[in-house]
Amino acid sequence: MKASVPLIGVALSGALAGCAPASDAPTAGGRMAARVDAIFADYASASGPGCSLGVIRDGRLVHATGYGAANLDHGIPNGPATIFRIGSVSKQFTAGAIALLAVRGELELDAPVQRYISEFPDYPEPPTVRHLIHHTSGVRDYIVLMSLAGNRSEDFYTNQEVLDAITRQRELNFTPGAEYLYSNAGYFLLGEIVARVSGQSLREFAETEFFGPLGMTLTHFHDDHNEIVPNRAIGYAPSDDGFRINVTTLDMVGDGGIFTSVEEWVAWDRNLTEGTVGGPEWVALIHERGVLNSGDTIPYAFGISHGEHRGLATVGHGGSWVGYRAAMSRYPEAGHSFVALCNRSAIDPGTLIASTAEIYLEDRMEPPEDAAEGETTDEAAEQAPEEAAADDASQDEPDLDIPNRARYAGSFYSPELDTTYRIAVEGDAGLTLHVGRLDPAALMTVSDGMLTSERGWTLRFSQLADGRHQAMMVDAGRVKNLRFARAEG
């Protein structure tokens, strides 16, 4: 199922969602559209979810098309007007709101976070608002924290519970400014800062300051999962018998949560160049890269990341949350932008739009290298929370015998998670970790005093007394050095 039109200076409307395929006439535009269709061919069937694609040149949508189904229950196709959740691609809107407040003098980027969120922990070296923007704060990722606390992907928790989890932390992953480590908690906090400084929710502020003035009438931060959204694409994940609906009941915004369409994206893309909202100072600021304490400049700016594709400078970002995937990439020197919004979890839209860009910009690009190129982004932790920190757990040494296993067994409590972990010796099966509502997970031995779970968490034990370890620390990707103490005598 594909809906496609070549568009040059044409006003788009919702009617495009069901328009006919592009003509096969041997025009340059027709040949180019056919080549793009070939890139998305695996996602064009009416029996599966797919994507909407937009190609923008000099601020105008010159090609827009849909592939696959937006809704498998009713056989509704994806098209340029279909509304998608875009995951971490949302971060540029949150950072844009912060930048707008900073340009207006209502907020200081180098002020400590605690100035705006009074309950934020009083760390010896406090992270600043700017640290949050560039993922250099060291603040632990809340998605991983909520998983570590025993929540499953289908569990509901509130914004206040997330804020409480963040403010319970007594340690950062690293000294602010020392490293870059992607953190959804940082952007959740930025959304809270926007609300406290402006007196409006992030959704209200974005509507008033960005979406209204730019004519993006359907784009919004989706802070109520029960809200009806006309023309919404449903998120799906592959299953043994086809596809299953894969959506969320969570209402967090800031790190994600934007709903938009290819049609409406054009106005935002244009604003990133023209600064209709914010002006030139805002445009310059949102593209400003982070700088580490060492003086090294990182690619990440304000919710967008600088890169390079076959000799052309790019600015882009990807998004990944439940059954939705999204990617945007701008080629400022070439005056082109590409956006793909998808409703199938097993899609890599960044690669798809990189291949699309090669069709439109091949005469300006350097020859391809042997290795495949494409946009690289860092939002993997937007997956289901228990998957967020998971890598392939490896077993470097044989499991310990049962007497040695006993020194790990028992309950361990973390005040930062307000959660108890129970480690059990279960017959010949070895050690098993029990946490909250999560399924029990097998533990494997890495070395003496170190175990790893099948979720990819690493448990490091210390303080051996009376034949049992009295403390442990847990590392899980974007959460490091989470401390536990034995909770039994």
CSV table of C-alpha atoms in Angstrom, one decimal:
chain,number,residue,atom,x,y,z
A,1,MET,CA,0.0,0.0,0.0
A,2,LYS,CA,1.6,3.3,-1.1
A,3,ALA,CA,0.2,6.8,-1.4
A,4,SER,CA,2.5,9.1,-3.3
A,5,VAL,CA,2.6,12.4,-5.1
A,6,PRO,CA,5.3,14.6,-6.5
A,7,LEU,CA,4.9,18.0,-4.9
A,8,ILE,CA,6.4,21.2,-6.1
A,9,GLY,CA,4.9,24.4,-4.5
A,10,VAL,CA,1.7,22.6,-3.8
A,11,ALA,CA,-0.4,23.0,-0.6
A,12,LEU,CA,-0.9,19.7,1.0
A,13,SER,CA,-4.0,18.5,2.8
A,14,GLY,CA,-5.3,15.4,4.5
A,15,ALA,CA,-6.7,14.2,1.2
A,16,LEU,CA,-3.1,13.1,0.2
A,17,ALA,CA,-3.3,10.2,2.7
A,18,GLY,CA,-5.1,8.1,0.1
A,19,CYS,CA,-3.8,9.5,-3.2
A,20,ALA,CA,-2.7,7.3,-6.0
A,21,PRO,CA,0.9,6.1,-6.7
A,22,ALA,CA,3.2,8.4,-8.6
A,23,SER,CA,3.1,8.3,-12.4
A,24,ASP,CA,5.4,6.0,-14.2
A,25,ALA,CA,6.1,8.6,-16.8
A,26,PRO,CA,9.8,8.7,-17.8
A,27,THR,CA,10.3,12.1,-16.2
A,28,ALA,CA,13.2,12.8,-13.8
A,29,GLY,CA,10.8,13.2,-11.0
A,30,GLY,CA,9.1,9.9,-11.8
A,31,ARG,CA,12.3,8.0,-12.0
A,32,MET,CA,13.5,9.5,-8.7
A,33,ALA,CA,10.2,8.6,-7.0
A,34,ALA,CA,10.4,5.0,-8.3
A,35,ARG,CA,13.9,4.7,-6.9
A,36,VAL,CA,12.6,6.0,-3.5
A,37,ASP,CA,9.8,3.5,-3.7
A,38,ALA,CA,12.3,0.7,-4.1
A,39,ILE,CA,14.0,1.7,-0.9
A,40,PHE,CA,10.7,1.4,1.0
A,41,ALA,CA,9.4,-1.6,-0.9
A,42,ASP,CA,9.6,-3.9,2.1
A,43,TYR,CA,7.2,-1.7,4.0
A,44,ALA,CA,4.7,-0.9,1.2
A,45,SER,CA,2.3,-3.9,1.7
A,46,ALA,CA,-1.3,-3.1,2.9
A,47,SER,CA,-1.0,-6.1,5.2
A,48,GLY,CA,1.7,-4.5,7.4
A,49,PRO,CA,2.6,-1.2,9.0
A,50,GLY,CA,5.1,1.1,7.4
A,51,CYS,CA,6.1,4.7,7.1
A,52,SER,CA,5.4,8.2,5.8
A,53,LEU,CA,8.2,10.0,4.0
A,54,GLY,CA,8.8,13.6,3.3
A,55,VAL,CA,11.5,15.3,1.1
A,56,ILE,CA,12.0,19.0,1.7
A,57,ARG,CA,13.9,21.3,-0.6
A,58,ASP,CA,14.5,25.0,0.4
A,59,GLY,CA,11.7,24.8,3.0
A,60,ARG,CA,9.1,23.3,0.7
A,61,LEU,CA,7.8,19.8,0.6
A,62,VAL,CA,8.7,18.4,-2.8
A,63,HIS,CA,7.8,14.8,-2.3
A,64,ALA,CA,5.5,13.1,0.2
A,65,THR,CA,4.3,9.6,0.3
A,66,GLY,CA,3.0,6.8,2.5
A,67,TYR,CA,3.8,3.1,2.7
A,68,GLY,CA,1.9,0.4,4.4
A,69,ALA,CA,-1.0,0.6,6.9
A,70,ALA,CA,-1.6,3.2,9.6
A,71,ASN,CA,-4.2,1.0,11.1
A,72,LEU,CA,-4.4,-2.8,10.4
A,73,ASP,CA,-7.8,-3.1,12.1
A,74,HIS,CA,-9.5,-0.9,9.5
A,75,GLY,CA,-7.1,-1.1,6.5
A,76,ILE,CA,-6.2,2.6,6.7
A,77,PRO,CA,-3.1,3.6,4.7
A,78,ASN,CA,-0.2,5.7,5.8
A,79,GLY,CA,0.1,9.0,4.1
A,80,PRO,CA,1.6,12.5,4.4
A,81,ALA,CA,-1.2,13.6,6.8
A,82,THR,CA,-0.9,10.5,9.1
A,83,ILE,CA,0.0,11.4,12.7
A,84,PHE,CA,2.8,9.5,14.3
A,85,ARG,CA,4.5,9.4,17.7
A,86,ILE,CA,8.1,10.4,16.9
A,87,GLY,CA,10.0,9.4,20.0
A,88,SER,CA,13.3,11.2,20.7
A,89,VAL,CA,13.0,13.3,17.6
A,90,SER,CA,10.8,15.2,20.1
A,91,LYS,CA,13.8,16.3,22.0
A,92,GLN,CA,14.5,19.2,19.7
A,93,PHE,CA,11.2,20.8,20.5
A,94,THR,CA,12.0,20.6,24.2
A,95,ALA,CA,15.4,22.0,23.7
A,96,GLY,CA,13.9,24.6,21.4
A,97,ALA,CA,11.6,25.7,24.2
A,98,ILE,CA,14.5,26.0,26.6
A,99,ALA,CA,16.5,28.0,24.0
A,100,LEU,CA,13.6,30.3,23.5
A,101,LEU,CA,13.4,31.1,27.2
A,102,ALA,CA,17.1,31.6,27.3
A,103,VAL,CA,17.1,34.0,24.3
A,104,ARG,CA,14.4,36.0,26.1
A,105,GLY,CA,16.4,36.2,29.3
A,106,GLU,CA,13.9,34.2,31.3
A,107,LEU,CA,16.3,31.3,32.0
A,108,GLU,CA,20.1,30.9,32.4
A,109,LEU,CA,21.6,27.9,30.6
A,110,ASP,CA,24.5,27.7,33.0
A,111,ALA,CA,22.4,27.9,36.1
A,112,PRO,CA,22.2,24.7,38.3
A,113,VAL,CA,19.2,22.5,37.7
A,114,GLN,CA,18.3,23.0,41.4
A,115,ARG,CA,17.6,26.7,40.8
A,116,TYR,CA,14.5,25.7,38.7
A,117,ILE,CA,13.6,22.3,40.3
A,118,SER,CA,14.1,22.9,44.1
A,119,GLU,CA,13.8,19.2,45.0
A,120,PHE,CA,16.6,18.2,42.6
A,121,PRO,CA,19.4,16.6,44.6
A,122,ASP,CA,22.2,18.9,46.0
A,123,TYR,CA,25.1,17.3,44.3
A,124,PRO,CA,28.7,18.4,45.2
A,125,GLU,CA,29.2,19.4,41.6
A,126,PRO,CA,25.7,20.3,40.4
A,127,PRO,CA,24.7,19.8,36.8
A,128,THR,CA,23.4,22.8,34.9
A,129,VAL,CA,20.6,23.2,32.4
A,130,ARG,CA,23.1,23.2,29.6
A,131,HIS,CA,24.5,19.9,30.8
A,132,LEU,CA,21.0,18.4,30.5
A,133,ILE,CA,20.6,19.7,27.0
A,134,HIS,CA,23.9,18.1,25.8
A,135,HIS,CA,23.5,14.8,27.7
A,136,THR,CA,26.6,15.7,29.7
A,137,SER,CA,24.9,16.0,33.1
A,138,GLY,CA,25.5,12.5,34.4
A,139,VAL,CA,21.9,12.3,35.5
A,140,ARG,CA,20.7,8.7,35.4
A,141,ASP,CA,18.2,7.7,32.7
A,142,TYR,CA,14.7,7.5,34.1
A,143,ILE,CA,13.6,4.8,31.7
A,144,VAL,CA,16.4,2.5,32.9
A,145,LEU,CA,15.7,3.5,36.5
A,146,MET,CA,12.0,2.6,36.2
A,147,SER,CA,13.0,-0.8,34.7
A,148,LEU,CA,15.5,-1.4,37.5
A,149,ALA,CA,12.8,-0.7,40.0
A,150,GLY,CA,10.8,-3.6,38.6
A,151,ASN,CA,8.5,-2.0,36.1
A,152,ARG,CA,7.5,-3.8,32.9
A,153,SER,CA,6.9,-2.0,29.6
A,154,GLU,CA,3.2,-2.4,30.0
A,155,ASP,CA,3.1,-1.0,33.6
A,156,PHE,CA,1.8,2.5,34.3
A,157,TYR,CA,3.5,5.1,36.4
A,158,THR,CA,3.0,8.8,36.7
A,159,ASN,CA,5.1,11.9,36.0
A,160,GLN,CA,5.4,12.5,39.7
A,161,GLU,CA,6.7,8.9,40.2
A,162,VAL,CA,9.4,9.6,37.6
A,163,LEU,CA,10.3,12.9,39.2
A,164,ASP,CA,10.5,11.2,42.6
A,165,ALA,CA,12.8,8.5,41.2
A,166,ILE,CA,15.1,11.1,39.7
A,167,THR,CA,15.2,13.2,42.9
A,168,ARG,CA,15.9,10.1,45.0
A,169,GLN,CA,19.2,9.6,43.3
A,170,ARG,CA,22.2,10.5,45.4
A,171,GLU,CA,24.9,9.9,42.8
A,172,LEU,CA,25.5,10.9,39.2
A,173,ASN,CA,26.9,8.6,36.5
A,174,PHE,CA,29.9,10.9,36.3
A,175,THR,CA,31.0,14.5,37.1
A,176,PRO,CA,28.9,16.9,35.0
A,177,GLY,CA,30.6,17.9,31.8
A,178,ALA,CA,33.1,15.0,32.0
A,179,GLU,CA,31.4,12.7,29.5
A,180,TYR,CA,28.6,12.4,27.0
A,181,LEU,CA,25.9,9.8,28.0
A,182,TYR,CA,22.4,10.0,26.5
A,183,SER,CA,19.8,10.5,29.2
A,184,ASN,CA,16.1,10.7,28.8
A,185,ALA,CA,15.9,11.9,32.4
A,186,GLY,CA,17.7,15.1,31.3
A,187,TYR,CA,15.0,16.0,28.8
A,188,PHE,CA,12.2,15.0,31.1
A,189,LEU,CA,13.7,17.5,33.6
A,190,LEU,CA,14.0,20.1,30.8
A,191,GLY,CA,10.3,19.8,30.2
A,192,GLU,CA,9.6,20.3,33.9
A,193,ILE,CA,11.9,23.4,33.8
A,194,VAL,CA,9.9,24.9,30.9
A,195,ALA,CA,6.7,24.4,32.9
A,196,ARG,CA,8.1,26.0,36.1
A,197,VAL,CA,9.7,28.9,34.4
A,198,SER,CA,6.8,29.7,32.0
A,199,GLY,CA,3.9,28.8,34.2
A,200,GLN,CA,2.5,26.6,31.4
A,201,SER,CA,2.9,22.9,30.8
A,202,LEU,CA,5.4,21.9,28.1
A,203,ARG,CA,2.4,21.1,25.8
A,204,GLU,CA,0.8,24.5,26.4
A,205,PHE,CA,4.1,26.3,25.9
A,206,ALA,CA,4.9,24.5,22.7
A,207,GLU,CA,1.4,25.2,21.3
A,208,THR,CA,1.5,28.9,22.2
A,209,GLU,CA,5.1,29.6,21.2
A,210,PHE,CA,5.8,27.2,18.3
A,211,PHE,CA,2.9,25.2,16.9
A,212,GLY,CA,0.3,27.9,16.8
A,213,PRO,CA,2.6,30.6,15.1
A,214,LEU,CA,4.0,28.0,12.7
A,215,GLY,CA,0.6,26.7,11.7
A,216,MET,CA,1.2,23.2,13.0
A,217,THR,CA,-2.3,22.8,14.1
A,218,LEU,CA,-2.2,19.0,14.8
A,219,THR,CA,1.3,18.7,16.2
A,220,HIS,CA,1.4,18.4,20.0
A,221,PHE,CA,3.1,16.9,23.0
A,222,HIS,CA,0.9,14.0,23.8
A,223,ASP,CA,0.7,14.2,27.6
A,224,ASP,CA,-2.6,12.2,27.9
A,225,HIS,CA,-2.5,8.7,26.5
A,226,ASN,CA,-6.3,8.4,26.6
A,227,GLU,CA,-6.7,11.4,24.3
A,228,ILE,CA,-8.3,10.8,20.9
A,229,VAL,CA,-6.0,11.7,17.9
A,230,PRO,CA,-7.7,11.7,14.5
A,231,ASN,CA,-5.7,10.1,11.7
A,232,ARG,CA,-3.2,8.5,14.2
A,233,ALA,CA,-1.0,5.6,13.1
A,234,ILE,CA,-1.0,2.8,15.5
A,235,GLY,CA,2.4,1.4,16.6
A,236,TYR,CA,3.1,-2.3,15.9
A,237,ALA,CA,5.7,-4.9,16.6
A,238,PRO,CA,6.3,-8.0,14.6
A,239,SER,CA,5.0,-11.3,16.1
A,240,ASP,CA,5.0,-15.0,15.2
A,241,ASP,CA,1.7,-14.6,13.4
A,242,GLY,CA,2.1,-11.1,11.9
A,243,PHE,CA,1.9,-8.0,14.1
A,244,ARG,CA,0.8,-6.9,17.5
A,245,ILE,CA,-0.3,-3.5,18.6
A,246,ASN,CA,2.6,-1.9,20.5
A,247,VAL,CA,1.7,1.4,22.2
A,248,THR,CA,2.3,3.0,25.6
A,249,THR,CA,0.1,4.1,28.5
A,250,LEU,CA,2.8,6.5,29.8
A,251,ASP,CA,2.3,10.3,29.7
A,252,MET,CA,5.9,11.5,30.1
A,253,VAL,CA,6.9,14.2,27.6
A,254,GLY,CA,10.1,16.2,27.1
A,255,ASP,CA,12.3,13.3,26.2
A,256,GLY,CA,9.6,12.2,23.7
A,257,GLY,CA,5.9,12.5,23.2
A,258,ILE,CA,5.5,14.7,20.1
A,259,PHE,CA,2.7,13.6,17.7
A,260,THR,CA,3.1,15.1,14.2
A,261,SER,CA,2.9,14.3,10.5
A,262,VAL,CA,5.1,14.7,7.5
A,263,GLU,CA,2.9,17.5,6.2
A,264,GLU,CA,3.3,19.5,9.5
A,265,TRP,CA,7.0,18.7,9.9
A,266,VAL,CA,7.8,21.1,7.0
A,267,ALA,CA,7.0,24.2,9.1
A,268,TRP,CA,9.3,23.1,11.8
A,269,ASP,CA,12.1,22.2,9.4
A,270,ARG,CA,11.8,25.7,7.9
A,271,ASN,CA,11.9,27.3,11.3
A,272,LEU,CA,15.3,25.6,12.0
A,273,THR,CA,16.6,27.7,9.1
A,274,GLU,CA,14.6,30.9,9.1
A,275,GLY,CA,13.8,31.3,12.8
A,276,THR,CA,10.3,32.6,12.2
A,277,VAL,CA,9.9,31.8,15.9
A,278,GLY,CA,13.0,32.7,17.9
A,279,GLY,CA,14.9,34.6,15.3
A,280,PRO,CA,18.5,34.2,14.2
A,281,GLU,CA,19.9,34.0,17.8
A,282,TRP,CA,17.6,31.0,18.5
A,283,VAL,CA,18.6,29.3,15.3
A,284,ALA,CA,22.3,29.7,16.2
A,285,LEU,CA,21.7,28.5,19.8
A,286,ILE,CA,19.8,25.4,18.9
A,287,HIS,CA,22.6,24.3,16.6
A,288,GLU,CA,25.3,24.9,19.3
A,289,ARG,CA,27.2,21.8,20.1
A,290,GLY,CA,28.1,20.8,23.7
A,291,VAL,CA,31.6,21.1,25.0
A,292,LEU,CA,33.1,18.8,27.6
A,293,ASN,CA,35.3,19.8,30.6
A,294,SER,CA,38.3,18.7,28.6
A,295,GLY,CA,37.5,21.3,25.9
A,296,ASP,CA,36.4,18.6,23.4
A,297,THR,CA,33.3,19.5,21.3
A,298,ILE,CA,30.7,16.8,20.9
A,299,PRO,CA,28.3,16.4,18.0
A,300,TYR,CA,25.1,16.8,20.1
A,301,ALA,CA,23.5,20.2,20.1
A,302,PHE,CA,20.0,21.1,21.3
A,303,GLY,CA,18.1,17.9,20.7
A,304,ILE,CA,19.8,17.5,17.3
A,305,SER,CA,23.2,16.0,16.4
A,306,HIS,CA,25.7,17.2,13.9
A,307,GLY,CA,27.1,14.6,11.5
A,308,GLU,CA,28.4,13.9,8.0
A,309,HIS,CA,27.2,11.8,5.1
A,310,ARG,CA,29.4,11.2,2.1
A,311,GLY,CA,31.0,14.6,2.4
A,312,LEU,CA,27.9,16.6,3.3
A,313,ALA,CA,27.3,18.1,6.7
A,314,THR,CA,24.1,16.8,8.4
A,315,VAL,CA,22.0,17.7,11.4
A,316,GLY,CA,19.6,15.0,12.5
A,317,HIS,CA,18.1,12.8,15.2
A,318,GLY,CA,16.3,9.5,15.5
A,319,GLY,CA,13.4,8.3,17.7
A,320,SER,CA,12.4,4.9,19.0
A,321,TRP,CA,9.6,4.2,21.4
A,322,VAL,CA,7.3,1.2,21.6
A,323,GLY,CA,6.1,0.4,18.0
A,324,TYR,CA,7.1,3.8,16.5
A,325,ARG,CA,10.4,4.7,14.8
A,326,ALA,CA,11.3,8.1,13.3
A,327,ALA,CA,14.3,9.9,11.9
A,328,MET,CA,15.0,13.4,10.5
A,329,SER,CA,18.1,14.6,8.7
A,330,ARG,CA,18.9,18.0,7.3
A,331,TYR,CA,21.6,18.8,4.7
A,332,PRO,CA,21.9,22.5,5.3
A,333,GLU,CA,24.5,23.2,2.6
A,334,ALA,CA,22.4,21.3,0.0
A,335,GLY,CA,19.1,22.9,1.1
A,336,HIS,CA,17.5,19.5,1.6
A,337,SER,CA,15.8,17.7,4.5
A,338,PHE,CA,14.4,14.2,4.8
A,339,VAL,CA,12.0,12.8,7.4
A,340,ALA,CA,10.5,9.3,7.8
A,341,LEU,CA,7.9,8.6,10.4
A,342,CYS,CA,7.1,4.9,10.9
A,343,ASN,CA,4.7,2.7,12.9
A,344,ARG,CA,6.6,-0.6,12.8
A,345,SER,CA,9.3,-1.3,15.5
A,346,ALA,CA,11.4,-3.4,13.1
A,347,ILE,CA,12.3,-0.5,10.9
A,348,ASP,CA,15.5,1.6,10.7
A,349,PRO,CA,14.2,5.0,9.3
A,350,GLY,CA,17.7,6.6,9.6
A,351,THR,CA,19.1,4.2,7.1
A,352,LEU,CA,16.0,4.7,4.8
A,353,ILE,CA,16.3,8.4,4.7
A,354,ALA,CA,20.1,8.3,4.2
A,355,SER,CA,19.4,6.1,1.2
A,356,THR,CA,16.7,8.6,0.0
A,357,ALA,CA,19.2,11.5,0.4
A,358,GLU,CA,21.7,9.7,-1.8
A,359,ILE,CA,19.1,9.7,-4.6
A,360,TYR,CA,18.4,13.4,-4.3
A,361,LEU,CA,21.9,14.5,-3.6
A,362,GLU,CA,24.1,12.0,-5.3
A,363,ASP,CA,25.6,14.6,-7.6
A,364,ARG,CA,26.8,16.5,-4.6
A,365,MET,CA,28.1,13.6,-2.5
A,366,GLU,CA,31.5,12.0,-2.4
A,367,PRO,CA,31.7,8.4,-3.7
A,368,PRO,CA,30.4,5.9,-1.2
A,369,GLU,CA,32.8,4.0,1.0
A,370,ASP,CA,32.8,0.2,1.2
A,371,ALA,CA,31.0,0.3,4.5
A,372,ALA,CA,27.4,1.3,4.6
A,373,GLU,CA,26.8,4.9,5.8
A,374,GLY,CA,23.9,6.5,7.5
A,375,GLU,CA,22.8,8.6,10.4
A,376,THR,CA,23.8,7.5,13.8
A,377,THR,CA,21.7,8.5,16.7
A,378,ASP,CA,21.5,7.5,20.4
A,379,GLU,CA,18.1,6.7,21.5
A,380,ALA,CA,18.1,3.0,22.0
A,381,ALA,CA,16.9,3.3,25.6
A,382,GLU,CA,13.5,4.4,24.3
A,383,GLN,CA,12.7,0.7,23.8
A,384,ALA,CA,10.5,-1.1,26.3
A,385,PRO,CA,12.1,-0.2,29.7
A,386,GLU,CA,13.3,-3.7,30.5
A,387,GLU,CA,15.0,-3.8,27.1
A,388,ALA,CA,16.6,-0.4,27.4
A,389,ALA,CA,19.8,-1.4,29.1
A,390,ALA,CA,20.0,-4.9,27.8
A,391,ASP,CA,22.9,-6.2,25.9
A,392,ASP,CA,23.7,-9.8,25.1
A,393,ALA,CA,24.7,-11.2,28.6
A,394,SER,CA,27.8,-13.3,28.3
A,395,GLN,CA,29.1,-16.0,30.7
A,396,ASP,CA,32.8,-15.7,30.9
A,397,GLU,CA,33.3,-18.4,33.6
A,398,PRO,CA,31.4,-21.4,34.7
A,399,ASP,CA,28.7,-20.8,37.3
A,400,LEU,CA,29.9,-21.1,40.9
A,401,ASP,CA,29.0,-24.2,42.8
A,402,ILE,CA,26.1,-24.0,45.2
A,403,PRO,CA,28.0,-23.3,48.4
A,404,ASN,CA,29.6,-20.3,46.7
A,405,ARG,CA,26.3,-19.2,45.2
A,406,ALA,CA,24.9,-19.0,48.7
A,407,ARG,CA,27.1,-15.9,49.5
A,408,TYR,CA,25.1,-13.9,46.9
A,409,ALA,CA,21.7,-15.2,48.0
A,410,GLY,CA,19.3,-13.0,49.9
A,411,SER,CA,17.6,-9.6,49.7
A,412,PHE,CA,19.3,-6.3,48.8
A,413,TYR,CA,17.7,-2.9,49.1
A,414,SER,CA,18.4,0.3,47.2
A,415,PRO,CA,17.0,3.5,48.8
A,416,GLU,CA,17.5,5.3,45.5
A,417,LEU,CA,15.2,2.9,43.8
A,418,ASP,CA,13.1,2.2,46.9
A,419,THR,CA,13.2,-1.4,45.6
A,420,THR,CA,14.4,-4.7,47.0
A,421,TYR,CA,16.2,-7.3,44.9
A,422,ARG,CA,15.9,-10.9,45.9
A,423,ILE,CA,18.6,-13.3,44.7
A,424,ALA,CA,17.7,-17.0,45.1
A,425,VAL,CA,19.6,-20.3,44.7
A,426,GLU,CA,17.1,-22.4,42.8
A,427,GLY,CA,18.4,-26.0,42.6
A,428,ASP,CA,20.7,-26.8,39.8
A,429,ALA,CA,19.4,-23.9,37.8
A,430,GLY,CA,21.7,-21.5,39.6
A,431,LEU,CA,21.0,-18.0,40.8
A,432,THR,CA,17.8,-16.2,39.9
A,433,LEU,CA,17.1,-12.4,40.3
A,434,HIS,CA,13.6,-11.4,41.4
A,435,VAL,CA,12.7,-7.7,41.0
A,436,GLY,CA,9.2,-6.2,41.3
A,437,ARG,CA,6.8,-7.2,38.5
A,438,LEU,CA,9.5,-8.4,36.1
A,439,ASP,CA,9.9,-12.0,35.2
A,440,PRO,CA,12.7,-13.8,37.2
A,441,ALA,CA,16.0,-13.5,35.4
A,442,ALA,CA,18.9,-15.9,35.4
A,443,LEU,CA,22.2,-14.7,36.8
A,444,MET,CA,25.5,-15.8,35.3
A,445,THR,CA,29.0,-15.5,36.7
A,446,VAL,CA,31.4,-13.1,35.1
A,447,SER,CA,34.1,-13.3,37.7
A,448,ASP,CA,34.4,-13.7,41.5
A,449,GLY,CA,32.1,-11.1,43.0
A,450,MET,CA,30.5,-10.1,39.7
A,451,LEU,CA,27.3,-11.5,38.1
A,452,THR,CA,25.4,-10.5,35.0
A,453,SER,CA,21.7,-11.0,34.3
A,454,GLU,CA,20.0,-11.9,31.1
A,455,ARG,CA,18.7,-8.3,30.9
A,456,GLY,CA,22.2,-7.1,30.6
A,457,TRP,CA,22.5,-5.7,34.2
A,458,THR,CA,25.8,-6.2,35.9
A,459,LEU,CA,25.9,-6.9,39.7
A,460,ARG,CA,29.2,-6.2,41.5
A,461,PHE,CA,29.4,-7.5,45.1
A,462,SER,CA,31.5,-6.4,48.0
A,463,GLN,CA,31.9,-6.6,51.8
A,464,LEU,CA,32.0,-10.3,52.4
A,465,ALA,CA,31.1,-11.1,56.0
A,466,ASP,CA,29.9,-14.3,57.6
A,467,GLY,CA,30.2,-16.0,54.3
A,468,ARG,CA,27.8,-13.6,52.5
A,469,HIS,CA,28.2,-10.4,50.5
A,470,GLN,CA,26.7,-7.4,52.3
A,471,ALA,CA,26.6,-4.9,49.5
A,472,MET,CA,26.4,-4.7,45.7
A,473,MET,CA,26.4,-2.1,43.0
A,474,VAL,CA,24.4,-2.4,39.8
A,475,ASP,CA,25.3,-1.1,36.3
A,476,ALA,CA,22.7,-1.0,33.5
A,477,GLY,CA,23.9,1.0,30.6
A,478,ARG,CA,22.7,4.6,31.3
A,479,VAL,CA,22.6,3.9,35.1
A,480,LYS,CA,25.9,3.3,36.8
A,481,ASN,CA,27.0,2.5,40.4
A,482,LEU,CA,23.5,2.0,41.9
A,483,ARG,CA,24.1,1.0,45.5
A,484,PHE,CA,22.3,-1.8,47.4
A,485,ALA,CA,22.8,-3.1,50.9
A,486,ARG,CA,21.8,-6.5,52.3
A,487,ALA,CA,18.4,-6.1,53.7
A,488,GLU,CA,18.5,-9.0,56.2
A,489,GLY,CA,20.4,-9.8,59.3
